[in-house]
Coordinates of C-alpha atoms in Angstrom, one line a residue:
M271 CA -110.8 201.9 -41.9
R272 CA -107.7 202.7 -40.0
L273 CA -109.7 203.6 -36.9
T274 CA -111.5 200.2 -37.1
K275 CA -108.2 198.4 -37.2
L276 CA -106.9 200.4 -34.3
I277 CA -110.0 199.6 -32.2
Y278 CA -109.7 195.9 -32.8
T279 CA -106.0 195.8 -32.0
T280 CA -106.6 197.5 -28.7
L281 CA -109.3 195.1 -27.7
F282 CA -107.0 192.2 -28.7
F283 CA -104.1 193.3 -26.4
I284 CA -106.6 194.1 -23.4
A285 CA -108.0 190.5 -23.8
A286 CA -104.5 189.0 -23.9
G287 CA -103.5 190.8 -20.8
A288 CA -106.6 189.6 -18.9
L289 CA -106.0 186.1 -19.8
S290 CA -102.4 186.4 -18.6
T291 CA -103.6 187.7 -15.3
K292 CA -105.9 184.7 -15.0
A293 CA -103.1 182.3 -15.6
Q294 CA -101.4 183.2 -12.3
D295 CA -103.0 182.2 -8.9
P296 CA -102.3 184.4 -5.9
K297 CA -101.3 182.8 -2.5
T298 CA -103.4 182.8 0.6
P299 CA -102.8 185.2 3.5
E300 CA -101.5 182.4 5.7
K301 CA -98.6 181.8 3.5
K302 CA -97.7 185.5 3.5
A303 CA -97.3 185.4 7.2
E304 CA -94.8 182.6 7.0
E305 CA -92.6 184.2 4.2
K306 CA -91.9 187.7 5.1
A307 CA -89.2 188.2 2.6
V308 CA -91.6 187.6 -0.4
T309 CA -94.6 189.9 -0.7
E310 CA -96.4 187.5 -3.1
E311 CA -95.7 184.0 -4.5
I312 CA -96.7 183.2 -8.1
E313 CA -97.0 179.6 -9.3
V314 CA -96.3 179.1 -13.0
V315 CA -98.8 176.7 -14.5
R316 CA -97.1 176.5 -18.1
P317 CA -93.9 178.0 -19.6
Y318 CA -94.2 181.3 -21.4
K319 CA -93.8 181.1 -25.0
P320 CA -94.0 184.5 -26.7
V321 CA -95.2 184.4 -30.3
L322 CA -94.1 187.1 -32.6
A323 CA -95.4 187.9 -36.1
E324 CA -93.2 187.2 -39.1
A325 CA -93.1 190.8 -39.9
V326 CA -91.7 191.7 -36.4
K327 CA -88.8 189.3 -36.8
L328 CA -87.2 191.1 -39.8
R329 CA -85.7 194.3 -38.4
R330 CA -84.0 195.4 -41.6
S331 CA -83.3 194.3 -45.2
P332 CA -79.9 192.6 -46.0
D333 CA -77.3 194.5 -48.0
L334 CA -77.0 192.5 -51.2
N335 CA -74.1 194.6 -52.5
D336 CA -71.6 193.4 -49.8
I337 CA -68.8 191.6 -51.8
K338 CA -66.2 191.7 -49.1
T339 CA -64.4 188.3 -48.8
Y340 CA -62.5 186.7 -46.1
K341 CA -58.8 186.0 -46.7
A342 CA -57.2 183.6 -44.4
K343 CA -53.5 183.9 -43.7
F344 CA -51.4 180.7 -44.3
N345 CA -47.9 179.7 -43.5
Y346 CA -46.4 177.2 -45.9
S347 CA -43.1 176.1 -47.6
L348 CA -42.4 174.6 -51.1
T349 CA -40.4 171.3 -51.6
D350 CA -38.2 171.3 -54.7
R351 CA -39.0 168.0 -56.3
K352 CA -38.8 166.7 -59.9
L353 CA -42.1 165.9 -61.6
D354 CA -41.8 162.5 -63.1
L355 CA -44.1 162.0 -66.1
N356 CA -44.2 158.2 -66.8
S357 CA -46.7 157.7 -69.5
D358 CA -44.9 154.7 -70.9
I359 CA -46.0 151.2 -70.5
N360 CA -44.3 149.7 -67.4
K361 CA -41.5 147.3 -68.3
L362 CA -41.8 143.7 -67.1
Q363 CA -39.1 142.9 -64.6
A364 CA -37.4 139.7 -65.4
Q365 CA -37.7 137.1 -62.7
Q366 CA -34.4 135.8 -61.5
L367 CA -34.1 132.1 -62.3
V368 CA -32.1 129.5 -60.5
A369 CA -28.5 129.4 -61.7
E370 CA -28.1 126.7 -64.3
K371 CA -25.3 124.2 -64.0
E372 CA -22.5 125.2 -66.3
A373 CA -22.3 122.9 -69.3
E374 CA -19.3 120.6 -69.5
L375 CA -16.8 122.0 -72.0
I376 CA -15.4 119.4 -74.4
N377 CA -12.8 121.1 -76.7
N378 CA -9.9 118.6 -76.6
Y379 CA -9.7 115.4 -78.6
V380 CA -7.3 112.7 -79.7
K381 CA -8.0 110.3 -82.6
G382 CA -6.2 107.4 -84.2
A383 CA -6.8 105.3 -87.3
F384 CA -5.3 102.7 -89.6
G385 CA -6.4 101.0 -92.8
S386 CA -5.4 99.8 -96.2
S387 CA -2.3 101.1 -98.1
R388 CA -0.5 101.1 -94.7
T389 CA -2.5 104.1 -93.7
V390 CA -1.7 105.5 -90.2
L391 CA -3.4 108.5 -88.7
A392 CA -2.7 110.1 -85.3
E393 CA -4.1 113.4 -84.4
A394 CA -4.5 115.5 -81.1
Y395 CA -5.8 118.9 -80.1
V396 CA -5.7 120.5 -76.7
N397 CA -6.9 123.9 -75.4
I398 CA -6.7 125.6 -72.0
G399 CA -10.5 126.2 -71.5
R400 CA -13.2 128.7 -71.2
D401 CA -11.4 132.0 -70.8
E402 CA -12.5 134.2 -73.7
A403 CA -9.8 136.7 -73.0
L404 CA -6.9 134.2 -73.1
Q405 CA -6.7 131.2 -75.4
A406 CA -3.8 128.8 -75.9
G407 CA -3.5 125.4 -77.3
A408 CA -1.5 122.9 -79.3
F409 CA -2.2 120.6 -82.4
F410 CA -0.3 117.5 -83.6
K411 CA -0.9 115.3 -86.6
H412 CA 0.8 112.4 -88.3
F413 CA -0.4 110.9 -91.6
G414 CA 1.3 108.2 -93.6
Q415 CA 0.4 106.0 -96.6
A416 CA 2.1 103.7 -99.0
G417 CA 1.0 102.7 -102.5
S418 CA 1.7 99.6 -104.6
L419 CA 4.5 101.2 -106.6
N420 CA 8.2 100.9 -105.6
K421 CA 8.8 103.4 -102.7
Q422 CA 5.4 105.1 -103.3
N423 CA 5.6 106.2 -99.6
A424 CA 4.6 109.5 -98.1
N425 CA 4.3 110.8 -94.5
Q426 CA 3.6 114.1 -93.0
Q427 CA 4.0 115.5 -89.5
Q428 CA 2.7 118.8 -88.0
L429 CA 3.1 120.3 -84.6
S430 CA 1.6 123.7 -83.8
V431 CA 1.4 125.8 -80.6
F432 CA -0.7 129.0 -80.5
G433 CA -2.0 131.6 -78.2
R434 CA -4.2 134.7 -78.1
S435 CA -4.7 137.4 -75.5
I436 CA -7.6 139.9 -75.7
G437 CA -6.9 143.1 -73.8
E438 CA -8.6 146.4 -73.2
Q439 CA -7.0 148.2 -76.1
A440 CA -5.6 145.5 -78.4
T441 CA -5.5 141.7 -79.2
L442 CA -2.2 139.8 -79.3
S443 CA -1.8 136.5 -81.0
G444 CA 1.1 134.3 -81.8
R445 CA 1.8 130.9 -83.4
L446 CA 4.8 128.5 -83.7
N447 CA 4.6 125.8 -86.3
Y448 CA 6.7 122.9 -87.4
Q449 CA 6.0 120.7 -90.5
R450 CA 7.9 117.8 -92.0
N451 CA 7.0 116.1 -95.3
G452 CA 8.9 112.9 -96.3
L453 CA 8.6 111.1 -99.7
F454 CA 10.4 109.3 -102.5
F455 CA 10.8 110.2 -106.2
Y456 CA 8.8 107.1 -107.2
G457 CA 7.8 108.3 -110.6
I458 CA 7.5 105.6 -113.3
D459 CA 7.7 106.1 -117.0
K460 CA 5.4 103.4 -118.4
A461 CA 7.3 103.4 -121.7
N462 CA 10.5 102.6 -119.7
P463 CA 9.5 101.1 -116.3
T464 CA 13.1 100.2 -115.4
L465 CA 14.5 103.7 -115.5
N466 CA 13.9 104.3 -111.7
P467 CA 14.9 101.1 -109.9
D468 CA 16.0 102.9 -106.7
P469 CA 13.9 106.0 -106.0
E470 CA 15.7 108.8 -104.1
Q471 CA 14.4 110.0 -100.8
Q472 CA 13.3 113.6 -100.1
A473 CA 12.3 115.4 -96.9
F474 CA 11.2 119.0 -96.3
N475 CA 11.4 120.7 -92.9
F476 CA 9.6 123.9 -92.2
I477 CA 9.7 126.0 -89.0
E478 CA 7.5 129.1 -88.8
A479 CA 6.9 131.8 -86.1
E480 CA 4.2 134.5 -86.3
G481 CA 3.0 137.3 -84.1
E482 CA 0.2 139.8 -84.5
I483 CA -1.2 142.8 -82.8
V484 CA -4.7 144.3 -83.6
N485 CA -6.4 147.1 -81.8
K486 CA -10.0 146.5 -80.6
F487 CA -12.9 147.8 -82.7
T488 CA -14.6 151.0 -81.4
E489 CA -17.6 152.9 -82.5
D490 CA -15.8 156.2 -82.2
P491 CA -16.0 157.9 -85.6
D492 CA -12.7 159.5 -85.2
A493 CA -10.9 156.4 -84.0
L494 CA -7.4 155.4 -85.2
S495 CA -7.1 151.7 -86.0
Y496 CA -3.9 149.8 -86.5
A497 CA -2.5 146.3 -86.9
A498 CA 1.0 144.7 -87.4
K499 CA 2.0 141.2 -88.1
L500 CA 5.4 139.6 -88.2
N501 CA 6.1 136.3 -89.9
G502 CA 9.2 134.4 -90.4
Y503 CA 10.2 130.9 -91.5
I504 CA 13.1 128.6 -92.2
W505 CA 12.8 125.9 -94.8
N506 CA 15.2 123.2 -96.1
D507 CA 15.2 119.9 -97.9
K508 CA 17.3 116.8 -97.6
Y509 CA 19.9 118.1 -100.0
D510 CA 21.4 121.6 -100.2
A511 CA 18.4 123.8 -100.7
K512 CA 17.7 126.3 -97.9
E513 CA 15.4 129.2 -97.7
S514 CA 14.5 131.8 -95.1
S515 CA 11.9 134.6 -95.0
I516 CA 10.8 137.5 -92.8
V517 CA 7.6 139.4 -93.6
L518 CA 6.4 142.4 -91.7
N519 CA 2.9 143.7 -92.5
G520 CA 1.2 146.7 -90.9
Y521 CA -1.5 149.3 -91.6
L522 CA -2.9 152.5 -90.2
N523 CA -6.5 153.7 -90.7
K524 CA -8.2 156.9 -89.7
R525 CA -11.9 157.1 -89.8
I526 CA -13.5 160.5 -90.7
S527 CA -17.3 160.3 -91.0
S528 CA -18.0 158.1 -94.0
F529 CA -14.4 158.2 -95.2
N530 CA -11.3 156.2 -94.2
L531 CA -7.7 157.4 -94.9
G532 CA -5.2 154.7 -94.5
L533 CA -1.8 153.2 -95.4
A534 CA -1.0 149.5 -95.7
A535 CA 2.7 148.6 -95.9
A536 CA 4.7 145.4 -96.1
V537 CA 8.3 144.5 -96.3
E538 CA 9.5 141.0 -97.3
F539 CA 13.1 139.7 -97.0
G540 CA 13.7 136.3 -98.7
S541 CA 16.8 134.3 -99.2
T542 CA 17.1 131.1 -101.2
K543 CA 20.3 129.1 -101.5
D544 CA 21.2 125.8 -103.2
A545 CA 24.4 124.2 -104.4
L546 CA 24.5 126.4 -107.5
T547 CA 22.1 129.2 -106.8
D548 CA 21.9 132.1 -104.3
V549 CA 19.0 134.6 -104.7
G550 CA 18.1 137.5 -102.5
N551 CA 14.4 138.1 -103.2
N552 CA 13.1 141.2 -101.3
L553 CA 10.0 143.4 -101.7
L554 CA 8.7 146.6 -100.2
R555 CA 5.0 147.5 -100.7
L556 CA 3.3 150.7 -99.9
N557 CA -0.5 151.1 -100.4
P558 CA -1.9 154.4 -99.5
Y559 CA -5.8 154.5 -99.9
I560 CA -8.9 156.4 -99.3
R561 CA -12.2 154.5 -98.6
L562 CA -15.7 155.6 -98.9
Q563 CA -18.2 153.6 -97.0
T564 CA -21.9 154.6 -96.7
S565 CA -25.2 152.7 -96.8
G566 CA -24.9 150.1 -99.5
V567 CA -21.7 151.5 -101.1
K568 CA -18.0 150.7 -100.3
I569 CA -15.3 152.0 -102.6
N570 CA -11.6 151.8 -101.9
A571 CA -9.2 153.7 -104.1
G572 CA -5.5 153.8 -103.9
I573 CA -2.1 152.8 -105.5
N574 CA 0.2 149.9 -104.9
F575 CA 3.9 150.9 -105.0
V576 CA 6.2 147.9 -105.1
Q577 CA 10.0 148.1 -104.8
E578 CA 12.1 145.0 -105.6
F579 CA 15.6 144.9 -104.2
G580 CA 18.2 142.3 -103.7
T581 CA 19.4 140.3 -106.7
V582 CA 16.8 142.2 -108.9
S583 CA 16.0 145.9 -108.4
S584 CA 13.0 147.6 -109.9
S585 CA 10.2 150.0 -109.0
R586 CA 6.6 149.7 -110.1
I587 CA 3.3 151.4 -109.4
F588 CA -0.1 149.6 -109.8
P589 CA -3.7 150.7 -109.3
A590 CA -5.6 149.4 -106.3
V591 CA -9.3 150.0 -106.6
T592 CA -12.2 147.9 -105.2
A593 CA -15.8 148.6 -105.2
D594 CA -18.8 146.9 -103.6
F595 CA -22.5 147.9 -104.2
T596 CA -25.4 146.5 -102.3
L597 CA -28.5 146.3 -104.6
I598 CA -30.7 144.1 -102.4
P599 CA -29.5 143.9 -98.8
D600 CA -28.3 140.3 -98.1
Y601 CA -29.6 139.0 -101.4
L602 CA -27.6 140.7 -104.2
Q603 CA -24.3 142.6 -104.2
L604 CA -22.1 143.7 -107.1
F605 CA -18.3 143.9 -106.6
G606 CA -15.3 144.7 -108.8
E607 CA -11.6 145.1 -108.5
V608 CA -8.7 146.6 -110.5
K609 CA -5.2 145.9 -109.2
G610 CA -1.6 144.9 -109.9
D611 CA 1.1 143.4 -107.7
V612 CA 4.5 141.6 -107.7
N613 CA 4.2 138.0 -106.4
R614 CA 7.3 136.7 -104.6
N615 CA 8.0 133.1 -105.6
S616 CA 9.8 130.8 -103.2
L617 CA 10.8 127.1 -102.9
K618 CA 8.3 126.6 -100.1
Q619 CA 5.5 127.7 -102.3
F620 CA 6.6 125.5 -105.2
T621 CA 7.1 122.4 -103.1
D622 CA 3.7 122.8 -101.5
E623 CA 2.2 122.6 -105.0
N624 CA 4.5 119.9 -106.4
P625 CA 6.8 118.1 -103.9
F626 CA 8.8 116.3 -106.6
L627 CA 11.0 119.3 -107.3
N628 CA 14.5 119.2 -108.7
S629 CA 17.5 120.9 -107.1
N630 CA 18.9 124.4 -108.1
I631 CA 15.5 125.9 -109.0
A632 CA 15.6 129.4 -110.5
I633 CA 13.7 131.9 -108.3
R634 CA 12.1 134.9 -110.1
N635 CA 9.2 137.1 -109.1
T636 CA 5.9 137.1 -111.1
I637 CA 4.6 140.5 -112.2
E638 CA 0.8 140.7 -112.1
K639 CA 0.6 143.7 -114.4
L640 CA -3.1 144.1 -114.4
S641 CA -5.9 142.2 -112.9
I642 CA -9.6 143.0 -113.5
S643 CA -12.4 141.1 -111.8
G644 CA -16.1 141.5 -111.1
G645 CA -19.1 139.6 -110.2
I646 CA -22.1 139.1 -107.9
K647 CA -22.7 137.5 -104.5
G648 CA -25.3 137.2 -102.0
T649 CA -28.0 134.9 -100.6
G650 CA -31.2 133.5 -102.0
G651 CA -32.8 132.9 -98.6
P652 CA -31.9 131.2 -95.4
G653 CA -29.3 128.5 -96.0
F654 CA -28.5 129.5 -99.6
G655 CA -25.5 131.5 -100.7
Y656 CA -23.8 132.1 -104.1
K657 CA -20.9 133.9 -105.7
A658 CA -19.9 134.3 -109.3
R659 CA -16.8 136.1 -110.4
F660 CA -15.3 136.9 -113.8
Y661 CA -11.5 137.8 -114.0
H662 CA -8.9 138.7 -116.5
K663 CA -5.1 138.8 -115.7
R664 CA -2.0 139.8 -117.5
M665 CA 1.0 138.2 -116.0
E666 CA 4.7 138.4 -116.7
D667 CA 7.0 135.5 -115.9
M668 CA 4.4 133.0 -114.7
P669 CA 6.1 129.9 -113.2
L670 CA 5.4 126.6 -114.8
F671 CA 6.5 123.0 -113.9
V672 CA 8.2 120.8 -116.6
N673 CA 10.0 117.4 -116.3
N674 CA 13.7 117.6 -116.1
F675 CA 15.6 116.4 -119.2
S676 CA 18.1 114.1 -117.5
S677 CA 15.8 113.1 -114.5
F678 CA 12.4 112.4 -115.8
N679 CA 10.9 112.0 -112.4
K680 CA 12.0 115.4 -111.2
F681 CA 10.5 118.9 -112.1
D682 CA 12.1 122.1 -113.0
V683 CA 10.5 125.5 -112.8
I684 CA 10.5 127.6 -116.0
Y685 CA 8.9 131.0 -116.5
D686 CA 6.7 131.9 -119.5
F687 CA 8.9 134.7 -120.9
G688 CA 6.6 137.7 -121.7
T689 CA 3.1 138.6 -120.8
M690 CA 0.6 135.7 -120.4
K691 CA -3.1 136.3 -120.4
L692 CA -5.6 134.4 -118.3
T693 CA -9.4 134.7 -118.5
G694 CA -11.4 132.8 -116.0
L695 CA -14.8 132.3 -114.4
E696 CA -15.4 131.2 -110.8
G697 CA -18.6 130.1 -109.2
E698 CA -19.5 129.0 -105.7
L699 CA -22.7 127.6 -104.2
S700 CA -23.6 126.8 -100.7
V701 CA -27.0 125.2 -99.6
Q702 CA -27.8 124.4 -96.1
V703 CA -31.3 122.8 -95.8
S704 CA -31.0 122.3 -92.1
D705 CA -28.3 121.6 -89.5
A706 CA -28.4 118.0 -90.7
L707 CA -27.8 118.7 -94.5
K708 CA -25.3 120.9 -96.1
W709 CA -23.8 121.0 -99.6
T710 CA -21.1 123.3 -101.1
G711 CA -19.7 123.3 -104.7
K712 CA -17.1 125.3 -106.6
L713 CA -16.4 125.6 -110.3
N714 CA -13.3 127.1 -112.1
L715 CA -13.1 127.6 -115.8
E716 CA -9.8 129.1 -117.1
D717 CA -8.4 129.9 -120.4
Y718 CA -4.7 130.5 -120.7
K719 CA -3.0 132.4 -123.5
P720 CA 0.8 131.7 -123.0
A721 CA 3.4 134.4 -124.0
A722 CA 6.3 132.3 -125.3
E723 CA 5.4 128.7 -124.3
S724 CA 3.0 126.7 -126.6
Q725 CA 1.0 125.6 -123.6
S726 CA 0.4 126.5 -119.9
W727 CA 1.9 123.3 -118.5
F728 CA -0.1 121.4 -115.9
K729 CA -2.8 124.0 -115.9
P730 CA -6.2 122.3 -116.5
K731 CA -9.0 124.4 -117.8
I732 CA -11.8 122.9 -115.7
R733 CA -11.8 122.2 -112.0
V734 CA -14.7 121.2 -109.9
S735 CA -15.0 120.4 -106.1
S736 CA -17.9 119.6 -104.0
D737 CA -18.6 118.5 -100.4
L738 CA -21.8 117.1 -98.8
M739 CA -22.7 116.5 -95.2
Y740 CA -25.8 114.6 -94.0
A741 CA -26.6 113.8 -90.4
I742 CA -28.9 110.8 -90.5
T743 CA -29.4 110.8 -86.7
K744 CA -27.8 112.6 -83.8
Q745 CA -25.3 109.8 -83.6
L746 CA -24.7 108.9 -87.3
S747 CA -23.6 111.4 -90.0
L748 CA -22.2 110.9 -93.5
N749 CA -19.9 113.0 -95.7
A750 CA -18.8 112.9 -99.2
A751 CA -16.4 114.8 -101.4
V752 CA -15.6 114.9 -105.1
A753 CA -12.9 116.5 -107.1
I754 CA -13.0 116.7 -110.9
Q755 CA -10.1 118.0 -113.1
D756 CA -9.9 118.4 -116.8
D757 CA -6.9 117.3 -119.1
S758 CA -3.7 119.2 -118.9
K759 CA -0.6 119.4 -121.0
A760 CA 3.0 118.5 -120.1
K761 CA 6.2 119.1 -122.0
I762 CA 8.9 116.4 -122.6
Y763 CA 12.3 117.6 -123.8
T764 CA 13.8 115.6 -126.7
A765 CA 17.1 117.5 -126.3
A766 CA 18.7 119.4 -123.4
P767 CA 17.2 122.9 -123.2
A768 CA 19.3 126.0 -123.0
N769 CA 20.8 127.0 -119.7
P770 CA 19.7 129.5 -118.5
Y771 CA 16.3 128.7 -120.1
L772 CA 14.5 131.7 -121.6
I773 CA 12.9 131.1 -125.1
P774 CA 11.5 127.6 -125.8
D775 CA 12.8 125.6 -128.7
M776 CA 9.7 123.9 -130.3
N777 CA 12.0 121.5 -132.2
N778 CA 13.3 120.0 -129.0
E779 CA 10.1 119.3 -127.2
T780 CA 7.0 117.2 -127.4
I781 CA 3.5 117.6 -125.8
V782 CA 1.9 114.9 -123.7
T783 CA -1.6 114.9 -122.4
V784 CA -2.2 114.3 -118.7
K785 CA -5.7 112.8 -118.5
G786 CA -8.3 114.3 -116.3
F787 CA -9.8 112.5 -113.3
V788 CA -12.7 112.1 -110.9
D789 CA -11.8 111.4 -107.3
L790 CA -14.7 110.5 -105.0
G791 CA -14.4 110.0 -101.3
V792 CA -17.0 109.1 -98.6
G793 CA -16.8 109.0 -94.9
A794 CA -19.0 108.2 -91.8
T795 CA -18.9 109.2 -88.2
Y796 CA -20.8 107.5 -85.4
K797 CA -21.1 109.2 -82.0
I798 CA -21.1 106.5 -79.3
N799 CA -21.5 109.0 -76.4
N800 CA -20.2 112.4 -75.4
K801 CA -16.6 111.1 -75.1
F802 CA -16.1 108.4 -77.8
S803 CA -16.9 108.3 -81.5
A804 CA -15.9 106.1 -84.4
F805 CA -15.2 107.1 -88.0
A806 CA -14.3 105.6 -91.3
R807 CA -13.1 107.0 -94.6
A808 CA -12.8 105.7 -98.2
N809 CA -10.7 107.7 -100.8
N810 CA -10.6 107.2 -104.6
L811 CA -13.7 105.0 -104.6
L812 CA -13.3 104.6 -108.4
N813 CA -9.8 103.3 -107.9
T814 CA -8.5 105.5 -110.8
K815 CA -4.7 105.5 -111.1
Y816 CA -4.7 109.1 -112.3
S817 CA -1.8 111.6 -112.2
K818 CA -1.7 115.3 -111.3
Y819 CA 1.9 115.4 -112.6
L820 CA 3.4 113.3 -115.3
H821 CA 4.7 109.9 -114.2
Y822 CA 3.3 110.2 -110.7
E823 CA 0.2 108.1 -110.1
V824 CA -1.7 108.5 -107.0
I825 CA -2.6 105.7 -104.6
G826 CA -5.8 103.9 -105.6
L827 CA -8.7 102.9 -103.4
N828 CA -7.8 103.1 -99.8
I829 CA -10.0 102.6 -96.7
F830 CA -9.2 103.5 -93.1
G831 CA -11.0 104.0 -89.8
G832 CA -10.5 104.6 -86.1
L833 CA -11.7 106.0 -82.8
A834 CA -11.7 109.5 -81.4
Y835 CA -11.9 110.5 -77.7
S836 CA -13.0 114.0 -76.7
F837 CA -12.3 115.6 -73.3

């Protein structure tokens, strides 16, 4: 078999060689003579294309175990850059708007009015402008009226200048105030109307100056806060009564986490002089405390040390504890207080309450031995707020007004010798349906248990006050107010009391009832434009000739109105 293949292969190669020889044509002898350099010329008819078998092309088998890899050399450097991982939603950039025109600021005004009962009103207020860090201004008011009784005239003037500067560390504020109150002792005893044919005139002058410094609030838990206030005044009447006072208050507070350690202190210097009296009435108060304030709980515990010096010298220590618990945030809070104090009485305080005061008034401090109060407060939703408080007080030497024995239309001040007990209930409501409708109301119920006196003179048991504001349109608004007071008791001497007065003599006095009253007033304001407005007011609509103090009827129905200009 192998021999046969060899024979066929030999014959194949011989045939192929013969064919290749036939494919080349030799040149003629003539051409050989012309080209001596070439022995023989061959003409190629077609290109030579050798064909090899597939088996001949593969010379050797590949090495499949060759795993050598080529590693190229690189030259590079690393840049130190922070990798920003921003997986949050991109914030929208606010588009800058065109600057709006600054609104015109109108915070100054003047107003004037007149009406029945010879009513005259003049009022003005001015302020420096927009600067929030510096504020200064002035206020002036004059109000006068006259009733139908003989010399039933009264007028009041007030002039105040104030300023405030807010700095980086503290806020400074100051105030200078002057007040004058002119009136007559026009009281009439209806049983003897001819007893006061020519009422005496009275006038009170009051000059006050006040300065205060308070550090700005900071979130620093270890911050030290402080404040100090200095107040002083000079007071006198048309006769010989004079009074001066200087009061310095201050406090320091150190915040440590949820606790506050602090000290509140005050010193009061008071001097009261009249034709027959000269009293130095001074107090020193020290109130160290510790305060716990956490979520929903605020407790303040301390003592109140009070030192009286001057005409009377004594030292007393009272508790000073307050607590506030939030049961439902913004809706319900419980609060309570236990305290005691010494209240400094003054002629300025007495004449503010009852201007028909006699001369040579005795000045004595009132000791609030123990005062306990507690209640609830909060809101019942948007525009609705409430507060209810119960209190019980034990007071020594509480001041009371009584008619003078020889001058029935002037009042003396006596003190309920001993410890008087007072139990009361106070309630407040505030309802604001919208910006156009708002109502507030207040109720006081008080029960007095006198110490030595048979009654707490001129102290009514029920007092109610209420205010209503309703804006009908943007131009027209109405307001109304009502004051209700229960009966009170007054003491009339049938014989001259002891001097000095200490223990009452029931055989030398009678009790008179001062009837309660309802005083209703309404008003309206119409805004003409941004500058001008008109207003009107009517007081004592029921025209009730009631008396707060015996023999002194108030002015009946009076109506007045006027214009106001804002700039």
